[in-house]
Amino acid sequence: MRKEPLENLYCLRCNRELESGHKSVALYMFAQTVGVRPRQKSTAQRICFCAQCSVSLAMGPAPEGALNVAAWKMIRDLVGADPALNEAAWENLRGVMGYLQSAEAEVVPRQACAGEYIEF
Ligand SMILES: [Zn+2]
């Protein structure tokens, strides 16, 4: 019995771990023989991209290679059809910016700016 590694998915592009419930795009791929009996079918592969990578791939130029172009077209379809992925990508970006800003604030304590308001 083969165990499919369906848990702990990682974005193929940036290697970010995709927790369940995270907005992402999954590509399923399998191969099967045609015109051959009995028909042979490969195991299915699942490839995942996080929301940010999906959006940036979809916005980017077409990649090289027939398989890559096919995947790129599918991702474009999904990203173009629903703004939820775009929003998730922006939310992730804002989260990173917020983290950077709070880290900065810890290093450089906020200056009290009350003096500016004392002038009449
Ligand atoms: Zn990613």
Short mmCIF file of N, CA and C and ligand atoms in Angstrom, two decimals:
data_model
loop_
_atom_site.label_atom_id
_atom_site.label_comp_id
_atom_site.label_asym_id
_atom_site.label_seq_id
_atom_site.Cartn_x
_atom_site.Cartn_y
_atom_site.Cartn_z
N MET A 1 0.85 -1.21 0.00
CA MET A 1 0.00 0.00 0.00
C MET A 1 0.87 1.25 0.00
N ARG A 2 0.59 2.12 -0.90
CA ARG A 2 1.39 3.34 -1.01
C ARG A 2 0.70 4.46 -0.22
N LYS A 3 1.48 5.12 0.59
CA LYS A 3 0.92 6.24 1.35
C LYS A 3 1.18 7.53 0.59
N GLU A 4 0.12 8.23 0.28
CA GLU A 4 0.28 9.50 -0.44
C GLU A 4 0.61 10.60 0.57
N PRO A 5 1.62 11.38 0.30
CA PRO A 5 1.97 12.45 1.24
C PRO A 5 1.03 13.66 1.08
N LEU A 6 -0.18 13.49 1.56
CA LEU A 6 -1.16 14.56 1.37
C LEU A 6 -1.10 15.60 2.49
N GLU A 7 -0.47 15.25 3.60
CA GLU A 7 -0.33 16.22 4.68
C GLU A 7 0.93 17.04 4.45
N ASN A 8 1.03 18.14 5.16
CA ASN A 8 2.23 18.98 5.09
C ASN A 8 2.61 19.32 3.64
N LEU A 9 1.76 20.08 3.01
CA LEU A 9 2.04 20.47 1.64
C LEU A 9 2.87 21.74 1.63
N TYR A 10 3.72 21.80 0.64
CA TYR A 10 4.58 22.97 0.51
C TYR A 10 4.38 23.58 -0.87
N CYS A 11 4.45 24.90 -0.92
CA CYS A 11 4.38 25.58 -2.21
C CYS A 11 5.59 25.18 -3.04
N LEU A 12 5.32 24.78 -4.27
CA LEU A 12 6.41 24.31 -5.15
C LEU A 12 7.40 25.43 -5.46
N ARG A 13 6.91 26.67 -5.43
CA ARG A 13 7.74 27.79 -5.87
C ARG A 13 8.54 28.40 -4.72
N CYS A 14 7.90 28.66 -3.58
CA CYS A 14 8.60 29.36 -2.51
C CYS A 14 8.82 28.48 -1.28
N ASN A 15 8.31 27.23 -1.35
CA ASN A 15 8.54 26.27 -0.28
C ASN A 15 7.84 26.63 1.03
N ARG A 16 6.91 27.59 0.98
CA ARG A 16 6.13 27.93 2.16
C ARG A 16 5.22 26.75 2.50
N GLU A 17 5.10 26.45 3.79
CA GLU A 17 4.21 25.37 4.17
C GLU A 17 2.76 25.85 4.04
N LEU A 18 1.95 25.00 3.43
CA LEU A 18 0.55 25.35 3.22
C LEU A 18 -0.28 24.59 4.23
N GLU A 19 -0.72 25.31 5.26
CA GLU A 19 -1.57 24.67 6.26
C GLU A 19 -2.96 24.47 5.66
N SER A 20 -3.67 23.49 6.21
CA SER A 20 -5.01 23.24 5.68
C SER A 20 -5.87 24.47 5.95
N GLY A 21 -6.65 24.84 4.96
CA GLY A 21 -7.47 26.04 5.09
C GLY A 21 -6.83 27.26 4.47
N HIS A 22 -5.52 27.21 4.24
CA HIS A 22 -4.84 28.29 3.53
C HIS A 22 -5.34 28.34 2.10
N LYS A 23 -5.50 29.54 1.58
CA LYS A 23 -5.90 29.66 0.18
C LYS A 23 -4.68 29.35 -0.68
N SER A 24 -4.86 28.42 -1.58
CA SER A 24 -3.75 28.03 -2.46
C SER A 24 -4.34 27.39 -3.71
N VAL A 25 -3.50 27.07 -4.65
CA VAL A 25 -3.93 26.39 -5.87
C VAL A 25 -3.24 25.04 -5.93
N ALA A 26 -4.02 23.99 -6.14
CA ALA A 26 -3.47 22.65 -6.28
C ALA A 26 -3.65 22.18 -7.70
N LEU A 27 -2.60 21.65 -8.27
CA LEU A 27 -2.66 21.06 -9.61
C LEU A 27 -2.56 19.56 -9.45
N TYR A 28 -3.46 18.84 -10.05
CA TYR A 28 -3.40 17.38 -10.00
C TYR A 28 -2.98 16.88 -11.36
N MET A 29 -2.07 15.96 -11.36
CA MET A 29 -1.59 15.47 -12.64
C MET A 29 -1.44 13.95 -12.59
N PHE A 30 -1.96 13.29 -13.60
CA PHE A 30 -1.69 11.87 -13.74
C PHE A 30 -1.61 11.55 -15.22
N ALA A 31 -1.03 10.42 -15.53
CA ALA A 31 -0.89 10.01 -16.92
C ALA A 31 -1.57 8.67 -17.10
N GLN A 32 -2.13 8.47 -18.27
CA GLN A 32 -2.67 7.15 -18.55
C GLN A 32 -2.43 6.80 -20.00
N THR A 33 -2.35 5.52 -20.25
CA THR A 33 -2.11 5.07 -21.61
C THR A 33 -3.40 5.16 -22.40
N VAL A 34 -3.26 5.36 -23.70
CA VAL A 34 -4.41 5.43 -24.59
C VAL A 34 -4.24 4.37 -25.67
N GLY A 35 -5.30 3.64 -25.93
CA GLY A 35 -5.26 2.63 -26.98
C GLY A 35 -4.50 1.37 -26.58
N VAL A 36 -4.24 1.23 -25.30
CA VAL A 36 -3.53 0.05 -24.80
C VAL A 36 -4.43 -0.64 -23.78
N ARG A 37 -4.59 -1.94 -23.93
CA ARG A 37 -5.42 -2.67 -22.95
C ARG A 37 -4.57 -3.70 -22.24
N PRO A 38 -4.68 -3.84 -20.89
CA PRO A 38 -5.51 -2.97 -20.06
C PRO A 38 -4.90 -1.57 -19.93
N ARG A 39 -5.76 -0.62 -19.73
CA ARG A 39 -5.31 0.77 -19.64
C ARG A 39 -4.46 0.96 -18.38
N GLN A 40 -3.33 1.58 -18.55
CA GLN A 40 -2.43 1.85 -17.42
C GLN A 40 -2.63 3.29 -16.96
N LYS A 41 -2.62 3.46 -15.65
CA LYS A 41 -2.81 4.79 -15.08
C LYS A 41 -1.74 5.03 -14.03
N SER A 42 -1.07 6.13 -14.14
CA SER A 42 -0.02 6.44 -13.15
C SER A 42 -0.66 6.91 -11.85
N THR A 43 0.13 7.00 -10.81
CA THR A 43 -0.38 7.63 -9.60
C THR A 43 -0.55 9.12 -9.87
N ALA A 44 -1.43 9.74 -9.11
CA ALA A 44 -1.67 11.17 -9.28
C ALA A 44 -0.69 11.97 -8.42
N GLN A 45 -0.20 13.04 -8.97
CA GLN A 45 0.66 13.95 -8.24
C GLN A 45 -0.11 15.21 -7.93
N ARG A 46 0.10 15.70 -6.74
CA ARG A 46 -0.52 16.98 -6.40
C ARG A 46 0.59 18.01 -6.22
N ILE A 47 0.47 19.10 -6.96
CA ILE A 47 1.44 20.19 -6.88
C ILE A 47 0.70 21.40 -6.36
N CYS A 48 1.26 22.07 -5.38
CA CYS A 48 0.56 23.21 -4.77
C CYS A 48 1.36 24.50 -4.94
N PHE A 49 0.61 25.58 -5.09
CA PHE A 49 1.20 26.91 -5.08
C PHE A 49 0.43 27.76 -4.08
N CYS A 50 1.13 28.50 -3.25
CA CYS A 50 0.46 29.40 -2.32
C CYS A 50 -0.21 30.53 -3.12
N ALA A 51 -1.07 31.28 -2.46
CA ALA A 51 -1.83 32.32 -3.15
C ALA A 51 -0.91 33.33 -3.82
N GLN A 52 0.14 33.74 -3.08
CA GLN A 52 1.05 34.75 -3.64
C GLN A 52 1.74 34.24 -4.90
N CYS A 53 2.22 33.02 -4.85
CA CYS A 53 2.92 32.48 -6.01
C CYS A 53 1.95 32.24 -7.16
N SER A 54 0.73 31.80 -6.86
CA SER A 54 -0.26 31.60 -7.92
C SER A 54 -0.52 32.90 -8.65
N VAL A 55 -0.70 33.97 -7.87
CA VAL A 55 -1.01 35.26 -8.49
C VAL A 55 0.19 35.76 -9.27
N SER A 56 1.38 35.64 -8.70
CA SER A 56 2.53 36.19 -9.41
C SER A 56 2.87 35.34 -10.64
N LEU A 57 2.62 34.02 -10.55
CA LEU A 57 2.81 33.19 -11.75
C LEU A 57 1.81 33.59 -12.84
N ALA A 58 0.56 33.79 -12.43
CA ALA A 58 -0.48 34.11 -13.39
C ALA A 58 -0.23 35.46 -14.06
N MET A 59 0.33 36.41 -13.28
CA MET A 59 0.59 37.75 -13.81
C MET A 59 1.85 37.76 -14.67
N GLY A 60 2.70 36.78 -14.46
CA GLY A 60 3.99 36.76 -15.14
C GLY A 60 3.87 36.26 -16.56
N PRO A 61 4.98 36.27 -17.28
CA PRO A 61 4.98 35.80 -18.67
C PRO A 61 4.85 34.29 -18.73
N ALA A 62 4.44 33.78 -19.87
CA ALA A 62 4.29 32.34 -20.06
C ALA A 62 5.64 31.66 -19.86
N PRO A 63 5.65 30.56 -19.12
CA PRO A 63 6.91 29.85 -18.93
C PRO A 63 7.25 29.02 -20.17
N GLU A 64 8.44 28.46 -20.16
CA GLU A 64 8.84 27.59 -21.27
C GLU A 64 8.42 26.16 -20.99
N GLY A 65 8.15 25.42 -22.04
CA GLY A 65 7.82 24.00 -21.88
C GLY A 65 6.31 23.79 -21.95
N ALA A 66 5.90 22.77 -22.67
CA ALA A 66 4.48 22.52 -22.90
C ALA A 66 3.73 22.27 -21.60
N LEU A 67 4.33 21.47 -20.70
CA LEU A 67 3.66 21.18 -19.44
C LEU A 67 3.53 22.43 -18.58
N ASN A 68 4.59 23.21 -18.54
CA ASN A 68 4.55 24.45 -17.76
C ASN A 68 3.51 25.41 -18.29
N VAL A 69 3.41 25.49 -19.61
CA VAL A 69 2.43 26.39 -20.20
C VAL A 69 1.02 25.92 -19.87
N ALA A 70 0.80 24.60 -19.91
CA ALA A 70 -0.52 24.06 -19.59
C ALA A 70 -0.89 24.41 -18.15
N ALA A 71 0.06 24.22 -17.23
CA ALA A 71 -0.20 24.53 -15.82
C ALA A 71 -0.43 26.02 -15.64
N TRP A 72 0.37 26.82 -16.33
CA TRP A 72 0.26 28.28 -16.22
C TRP A 72 -1.12 28.76 -16.68
N LYS A 73 -1.63 28.16 -17.77
CA LYS A 73 -2.95 28.54 -18.27
C LYS A 73 -4.03 28.19 -17.26
N MET A 74 -3.89 27.04 -16.61
CA MET A 74 -4.89 26.64 -15.61
C MET A 74 -4.88 27.60 -14.42
N ILE A 75 -3.67 27.96 -13.98
CA ILE A 75 -3.56 28.87 -12.84
C ILE A 75 -4.14 30.24 -13.21
N ARG A 76 -3.85 30.69 -14.43
CA ARG A 76 -4.40 31.97 -14.90
C ARG A 76 -5.92 31.95 -14.88
N ASP A 77 -6.49 30.83 -15.32
CA ASP A 77 -7.94 30.70 -15.32
C ASP A 77 -8.50 30.91 -13.91
N LEU A 78 -7.87 30.24 -12.95
CA LEU A 78 -8.38 30.29 -11.58
C LEU A 78 -8.18 31.68 -10.98
N VAL A 79 -6.99 32.23 -11.15
CA VAL A 79 -6.70 33.53 -10.56
C VAL A 79 -7.58 34.60 -11.20
N GLY A 80 -7.81 34.48 -12.51
CA GLY A 80 -8.62 35.46 -13.20
C GLY A 80 -10.10 35.35 -12.85
N ALA A 81 -10.53 34.15 -12.45
CA ALA A 81 -11.95 33.92 -12.24
C ALA A 81 -12.43 34.39 -10.87
N ASP A 82 -11.53 34.45 -9.89
CA ASP A 82 -11.97 34.72 -8.53
C ASP A 82 -10.99 35.66 -7.84
N PRO A 83 -11.46 36.79 -7.35
CA PRO A 83 -10.55 37.73 -6.68
C PRO A 83 -10.07 37.24 -5.32
N ALA A 84 -10.64 36.13 -4.82
CA ALA A 84 -10.26 35.66 -3.47
C ALA A 84 -8.77 35.35 -3.37
N LEU A 85 -8.22 34.79 -4.44
CA LEU A 85 -6.79 34.45 -4.40
C LEU A 85 -5.94 35.72 -4.38
N ASN A 86 -6.34 36.69 -5.17
CA ASN A 86 -5.62 37.97 -5.17
C ASN A 86 -5.66 38.60 -3.79
N GLU A 87 -6.84 38.56 -3.18
CA GLU A 87 -6.98 39.16 -1.85
C GLU A 87 -6.12 38.42 -0.85
N ALA A 88 -6.09 37.09 -0.95
CA ALA A 88 -5.27 36.31 -0.03
C ALA A 88 -3.80 36.65 -0.20
N ALA A 89 -3.38 36.85 -1.46
CA ALA A 89 -1.99 37.19 -1.72
C ALA A 89 -1.64 38.52 -1.07
N TRP A 90 -2.55 39.48 -1.18
CA TRP A 90 -2.31 40.79 -0.57
C TRP A 90 -2.33 40.71 0.94
N GLU A 91 -3.24 39.90 1.48
CA GLU A 91 -3.28 39.72 2.93
C GLU A 91 -1.95 39.17 3.44
N ASN A 92 -1.41 38.18 2.72
CA ASN A 92 -0.12 37.60 3.11
C ASN A 92 0.96 38.67 3.09
N LEU A 93 0.96 39.50 2.04
CA LEU A 93 1.96 40.55 1.92
C LEU A 93 1.83 41.54 3.08
N ARG A 94 0.58 41.92 3.38
CA ARG A 94 0.36 42.86 4.47
C ARG A 94 0.82 42.26 5.78
N GLY A 95 0.61 40.95 5.95
CA GLY A 95 1.05 40.28 7.16
C GLY A 95 2.56 40.37 7.31
N VAL A 96 3.28 40.19 6.19
CA VAL A 96 4.74 40.27 6.22
C VAL A 96 5.17 41.69 6.56
N MET A 97 4.52 42.68 5.94
CA MET A 97 4.86 44.08 6.21
C MET A 97 4.60 44.42 7.66
N GLY A 98 3.47 43.96 8.18
CA GLY A 98 3.13 44.23 9.57
C GLY A 98 4.16 43.63 10.51
N TYR A 99 4.62 42.44 10.16
CA TYR A 99 5.63 41.77 10.99
C TYR A 99 6.92 42.57 10.97
N LEU A 100 7.32 43.02 9.78
CA LEU A 100 8.57 43.77 9.65
C LEU A 100 8.49 45.06 10.45
N GLN A 101 7.33 45.72 10.36
CA GLN A 101 7.18 46.99 11.06
C GLN A 101 7.22 46.81 12.57
N SER A 102 6.56 45.73 13.05
CA SER A 102 6.55 45.54 14.50
C SER A 102 7.93 45.14 14.99
N ALA A 103 8.69 44.39 14.15
CA ALA A 103 10.05 44.02 14.53
C ALA A 103 10.92 45.27 14.62
N GLU A 104 10.70 46.20 13.70
CA GLU A 104 11.45 47.45 13.68
C GLU A 104 11.12 48.27 14.93
N ALA A 105 9.81 48.28 15.25
CA ALA A 105 9.37 49.08 16.40
C ALA A 105 10.00 48.57 17.69
N GLU A 106 10.27 47.26 17.74
CA GLU A 106 10.87 46.72 18.95
C GLU A 106 12.31 47.17 19.09
N VAL A 107 13.01 47.25 17.93
CA VAL A 107 14.41 47.63 17.97
C VAL A 107 14.55 49.12 18.28
N VAL A 108 13.75 49.94 17.62
CA VAL A 108 13.79 51.38 17.82
C VAL A 108 12.54 51.79 18.59
N PRO A 109 12.66 52.07 19.87
CA PRO A 109 11.46 52.43 20.65
C PRO A 109 10.81 53.69 20.09
N ARG A 110 9.50 53.69 20.10
CA ARG A 110 8.77 54.84 19.58
C ARG A 110 9.11 56.09 20.37
N GLN A 111 9.41 57.15 19.68
CA GLN A 111 9.67 58.42 20.33
C GLN A 111 8.35 59.05 20.75
N ALA A 112 8.33 59.59 21.93
CA ALA A 112 7.14 60.31 22.35
C ALA A 112 7.07 61.58 21.50
N CYS A 113 5.92 61.79 20.86
CA CYS A 113 5.84 62.95 19.97
C CYS A 113 4.86 63.97 20.54
N ALA A 114 4.71 63.97 21.85
CA ALA A 114 3.76 64.90 22.47
C ALA A 114 4.18 66.34 22.23
N GLY A 115 5.51 66.57 22.15
CA GLY A 115 6.03 67.92 21.99
C GLY A 115 5.41 68.63 20.79
N GLU A 116 5.12 67.86 19.75
CA GLU A 116 4.57 68.48 18.55
C GLU A 116 3.20 69.08 18.78
N TYR A 117 2.52 68.59 19.78
CA TYR A 117 1.13 69.00 19.97
C TYR A 117 1.01 70.09 21.04
N ILE A 118 2.14 70.45 21.66
CA ILE A 118 2.07 71.44 22.73
C ILE A 118 1.98 72.85 22.16
N GLU A 119 2.56 73.05 20.96
CA GLU A 119 2.54 74.40 20.37
C GLU A 119 1.13 74.86 20.09
N PHE A 120 0.89 76.13 20.37
CA PHE A 120 -0.45 76.68 20.10
C PHE A 120 -0.40 77.69 18.97
ZN ZN B 1 4.56 30.15 -2.76
#
